[in-house]
Short mmCIF file of C-alpha atoms in Angstrom, two decimals:
data_model
loop_
_atom_site.label_atom_id
_atom_site.label_comp_id
_atom_site.label_asym_id
_atom_site.label_seq_id
_atom_site.Cartn_x
_atom_site.Cartn_y
_atom_site.Cartn_z
CA MET R 1 80.65 124.38 103.29
CA PHE R 2 77.47 122.45 104.10
CA SER R 3 74.29 121.93 102.15
CA PRO R 4 70.96 123.05 103.69
CA GLU R 5 70.36 119.41 104.65
CA GLY R 6 73.61 119.29 106.63
CA PRO R 7 74.17 119.85 110.36
CA SER R 8 73.85 123.27 111.95
CA LEU R 9 76.74 124.98 113.75
CA ARG R 10 75.11 124.11 117.07
CA GLU R 11 74.83 120.45 116.10
CA LEU R 12 78.50 120.36 115.10
CA ALA R 13 79.49 121.96 118.40
CA VAL R 14 77.56 119.34 120.38
CA GLN R 15 79.19 116.61 118.31
CA ALA R 16 82.67 118.05 118.85
CA LEU R 17 82.17 118.03 122.63
CA SER R 18 81.06 114.39 122.63
CA SER R 19 83.00 111.16 122.39
CA VAL R 20 83.82 109.90 118.89
CA GLU R 21 81.13 107.22 119.12
CA HIS R 22 78.36 109.45 120.45
CA GLY R 23 79.38 112.31 118.18
CA TYR R 24 78.90 110.15 115.11
CA ASP R 25 75.63 108.78 116.47
CA LEU R 26 74.41 112.38 116.54
CA LEU R 27 75.84 113.30 113.13
CA ALA R 28 74.77 110.14 111.31
CA PRO R 29 71.42 111.31 109.84
CA LYS R 30 73.11 114.31 108.18
CA PHE R 31 76.61 112.93 107.61
CA ASP R 32 76.18 112.39 103.85
CA HIS R 33 75.44 116.13 103.48
CA THR R 34 78.81 117.18 104.94
CA PRO R 35 82.31 117.48 103.41
CA PHE R 36 83.43 114.68 105.74
CA ARG R 37 81.91 112.03 103.50
CA THR R 38 84.35 110.59 100.95
CA PRO R 39 83.55 112.15 97.54
CA ASP R 40 81.96 109.95 94.90
CA SER R 41 84.89 110.74 92.58
CA VAL R 42 87.31 109.03 95.01
CA LEU R 43 84.98 106.06 95.50
CA SER R 44 84.64 105.63 91.72
CA ALA R 45 88.41 105.82 91.17
CA VAL R 46 89.09 103.21 93.85
CA THR R 47 86.38 100.98 92.38
CA ALA R 48 87.99 101.18 88.94
CA ALA R 49 91.44 100.34 90.35
CA LEU R 50 90.13 97.38 92.34
CA LYS R 51 88.26 96.00 89.34
CA GLU R 52 91.62 95.72 87.59
CA SER R 53 93.16 93.70 90.42
CA GLY R 54 89.98 91.74 91.29
CA PRO R 55 87.48 90.29 91.34
CA TYR R 56 87.36 89.48 95.02
CA GLY R 57 85.12 87.13 96.95
CA ASP R 58 84.31 88.59 100.37
CA GLY R 59 84.96 92.21 101.29
CA LEU R 60 85.07 94.24 104.51
CA ASP R 61 84.56 98.01 104.83
CA LEU R 62 86.55 99.13 107.88
CA CYS R 63 84.86 102.00 109.79
CA CYS R 64 82.06 101.89 107.24
CA GLY R 65 80.11 104.87 108.54
CA THR R 66 76.97 105.42 106.48
CA GLY R 67 78.09 102.78 104.00
CA ALA R 68 79.62 104.63 101.05
CA GLY R 69 82.36 101.99 100.83
CA LEU R 70 79.78 99.22 100.68
CA ASP R 71 78.92 100.42 97.17
CA VAL R 72 82.56 99.84 96.22
CA LEU R 73 82.52 96.33 97.67
CA ALA R 74 79.24 95.53 95.95
CA ARG R 75 80.91 96.26 92.60
CA VAL R 76 84.15 94.33 93.11
CA CYS R 77 83.18 91.42 95.40
CA THR R 78 81.34 88.40 94.06
CA ARG R 79 80.12 86.85 97.31
CA SER R 80 79.56 89.26 100.19
CA ALA R 81 80.19 92.73 101.61
CA THR R 82 80.48 93.45 105.33
CA GLY R 83 80.58 96.83 107.04
CA VAL R 84 81.95 97.33 110.56
CA ASP R 85 81.66 100.46 112.70
CA PHE R 86 81.22 101.25 116.39
CA SER R 87 78.55 103.94 115.88
CA ALA R 88 75.03 102.52 116.03
CA GLY R 89 73.71 105.68 114.35
CA MET R 90 76.04 105.35 111.40
CA LEU R 91 75.17 101.66 111.02
CA ASP R 92 71.46 102.53 110.95
CA GLU R 93 72.13 104.83 108.00
CA ALA R 94 74.30 102.20 106.32
CA ARG R 95 71.56 99.62 106.72
CA GLY R 96 69.17 101.72 104.67
CA ARG R 97 71.81 102.28 102.03
CA ALA R 98 72.71 98.59 101.83
CA LEU R 99 69.17 97.66 100.85
CA GLY R 100 69.73 99.30 97.48
CA THR R 101 73.04 97.65 96.58
CA GLY R 102 71.56 94.31 95.55
CA ALA R 103 74.53 92.61 97.22
CA ARG R 104 74.71 90.28 100.18
CA VAL R 105 75.53 92.80 102.91
CA ALA R 106 76.13 92.32 106.64
CA LEU R 107 76.63 95.13 109.16
CA VAL R 108 78.49 94.57 112.43
CA ARG R 109 78.87 96.93 115.37
CA ALA R 110 82.38 96.55 116.77
CA ASP R 111 85.60 98.37 117.58
CA VAL R 112 87.93 97.81 114.62
CA ARG R 113 90.85 97.56 117.03
CA ALA R 114 89.35 94.22 118.09
CA LEU R 115 87.68 92.83 114.98
CA PRO R 116 85.30 89.91 115.67
CA PHE R 117 86.29 87.94 112.56
CA THR R 118 88.64 85.16 111.55
CA ALA R 119 90.52 85.10 108.22
CA ALA R 120 87.27 85.54 106.30
CA PHE R 121 87.96 88.30 103.73
CA ASP R 122 89.75 88.71 100.41
CA LEU R 123 89.56 92.52 100.47
CA VAL R 124 89.44 95.17 103.21
CA VAL R 125 88.81 98.81 102.31
CA SER R 126 88.55 101.99 104.35
CA PHE R 127 87.63 105.55 103.45
CA GLY R 128 88.41 108.63 105.53
CA ALA R 129 88.63 106.91 108.93
CA PHE R 130 92.32 106.90 109.82
CA GLY R 131 92.32 110.33 111.44
CA HIS R 132 90.46 108.71 114.34
CA PHE R 133 93.50 106.62 115.26
CA LEU R 134 96.57 107.90 117.03
CA PRO R 135 99.89 106.92 115.41
CA ARG R 136 100.64 104.50 118.26
CA GLU R 137 97.39 102.64 117.48
CA LEU R 138 98.25 101.88 113.85
CA PRO R 139 100.39 98.76 114.48
CA GLY R 140 97.51 97.13 116.36
CA LEU R 141 94.96 98.21 113.75
CA PHE R 142 97.04 96.86 110.86
CA ALA R 143 97.61 93.61 112.76
CA GLN R 144 93.84 93.23 113.06
CA VAL R 145 93.38 93.76 109.32
CA HIS R 146 96.15 91.26 108.56
CA ARG R 147 94.45 88.71 110.81
CA VAL R 148 91.02 88.92 109.11
CA LEU R 149 92.39 88.70 105.56
CA ARG R 150 92.91 85.39 103.82
CA PRO R 151 96.46 84.75 102.53
CA GLY R 152 96.94 86.90 99.44
CA GLY R 153 94.08 89.21 100.44
CA ARG R 154 94.40 92.97 99.98
CA PHE R 155 93.93 96.01 102.19
CA ALA R 156 93.20 99.06 100.04
CA PHE R 157 92.53 102.71 100.80
CA PRO R 158 93.02 106.09 99.09
CA VAL R 159 95.51 108.68 100.32
CA LEU R 160 95.48 112.30 99.20
CA ALA R 161 98.79 114.11 98.78
CA PRO R 162 99.23 116.52 101.71
CA PRO R 163 98.94 120.23 100.88
CA ARG R 164 102.09 122.33 100.90
CA PRO R 165 102.65 125.43 103.08
CA ALA R 166 101.80 127.72 100.15
CA ASP R 167 98.33 126.14 99.98
CA PRO R 168 95.70 127.65 102.32
CA ALA R 169 94.50 124.08 103.02
CA PHE R 170 97.83 123.39 104.75
CA TRP R 171 97.15 126.06 107.36
CA MET R 172 93.50 125.11 107.69
CA LEU R 173 94.40 121.49 108.52
CA LEU R 174 97.22 122.58 110.80
CA GLY R 175 94.83 124.86 112.65
CA PHE R 176 92.17 122.16 112.91
CA ASP R 177 94.64 119.70 114.43
CA ALA R 178 95.87 122.34 116.88
CA VAL R 179 92.31 123.10 117.99
CA MET R 180 91.59 119.39 118.48
CA ARG R 181 94.72 118.94 120.59
CA VAL R 182 93.73 121.85 122.82
CA ARG R 183 90.16 120.53 123.05
CA ASN R 184 91.38 117.06 124.08
CA ALA R 185 93.76 118.52 126.64
CA VAL R 186 90.97 120.35 128.50
CA TRP R 187 87.81 118.33 127.77
CA ARG R 188 86.71 114.75 128.36
CA PRO R 189 85.82 112.45 126.72
CA PRO R 190 88.38 112.98 123.95
CA PHE R 191 87.38 113.30 120.32
CA VAL R 192 90.24 111.90 118.25
CA MET R 193 90.31 113.40 114.76
CA TYR R 194 93.64 114.60 113.39
CA TYR R 195 94.07 115.24 109.69
CA ARG R 196 97.86 115.49 109.68
CA ALA R 197 98.74 112.48 111.87
CA PHE R 198 98.38 109.86 109.12
CA ARG R 199 101.66 110.09 107.19
CA LEU R 200 102.21 107.85 104.21
CA GLY R 201 105.84 106.97 104.93
CA GLU R 202 105.07 105.89 108.50
CA VAL R 203 101.94 104.06 107.38
CA ARG R 204 103.88 102.09 104.79
CA ARG R 205 106.50 101.05 107.33
CA GLU R 206 103.87 99.88 109.81
CA LEU R 207 102.01 97.92 107.14
CA GLU R 208 105.22 96.14 106.16
CA ARG R 209 105.95 95.35 109.81
CA ALA R 210 102.47 93.85 110.09
CA GLY R 211 103.27 91.43 107.25
CA PHE R 212 101.99 93.23 104.16
CA ARG R 213 103.66 93.81 100.83
CA VAL R 214 102.80 97.42 100.00
CA ASP R 215 102.27 98.95 96.57
CA LEU R 216 101.31 102.55 95.87
CA ARG R 217 99.06 103.05 92.89
CA ALA R 218 98.40 106.48 91.39
CA LEU R 219 94.73 107.22 90.68
CA PRO R 220 95.03 108.99 87.31
CA GLU R 221 91.57 110.54 87.53
CA PHE R 222 93.00 113.23 89.83
CA GLY R 223 96.10 114.16 87.84
CA MET R 224 99.56 115.10 89.03
CA ARG R 225 101.04 117.85 91.15
CA GLY R 226 103.60 120.30 89.85
CA ASP R 227 106.48 118.08 90.94
CA GLY R 228 105.07 115.12 89.00
CA SER R 229 103.75 113.23 92.04
CA PRO R 230 100.15 111.95 92.07
CA ARG R 231 97.46 114.02 93.74
CA VAL R 232 95.76 110.85 94.97
CA ARG R 233 97.18 107.36 95.49
CA MET R 234 95.64 104.08 96.47
CA VAL R 235 97.60 102.05 99.00
CA GLU R 236 97.31 98.38 98.09
CA ALA R 237 98.75 96.20 100.85
CA ARG R 238 98.78 92.46 100.19
CA ARG R 239 98.87 89.92 102.97
CA GLN R 240 101.71 87.50 102.48
CA ALA R 241 100.85 83.79 102.58
#
């Protein structure tokens, strides 16, 4: 599951018993060698889709982690790319990565539920971060994104089709979420990470309530499921003027 450069079982256990912020501080130096990092294939597909709807001026990577999404912004934004995260360790890793993009990059430590920006961006992206938000937090999060986008700006992120009960991944994710709920019931501080709590139908409704017009775009690089639905979509939510 992990490369030799990735974290040990002991390191993962220490992370899992920490807060989200401290856990990612600990994991940051080895994060890119874990399956938790968004695959390059997904990043490339999102980049290609955004190039068709862009170019954009200023971009923001929400919960940027070690900065994989900054590479996407560097390719589709003509003026600047900004990454925001609340883990100092992850931002340290992103800072080293940003030096090689050749783009104008800024990194900001902040809680994305209280973004320290005005309407300064034409594009906001996020990769693999939404499991850290409880469903009741999504309206506030989407309102923050809406606030920092310029009129007509877009909020884009990939969504994988959920596995079905016949797929072993379904039971793996179900088991993971169950373990996390038990862990958070008996241990403090909580570590919020639920793979099955981010449901596309609910997400779409909350985005529309926040003032976005929402389009779902299939990413053809990943093909279709047996029922003809896309394996991976990109949500493209546009802020209304």
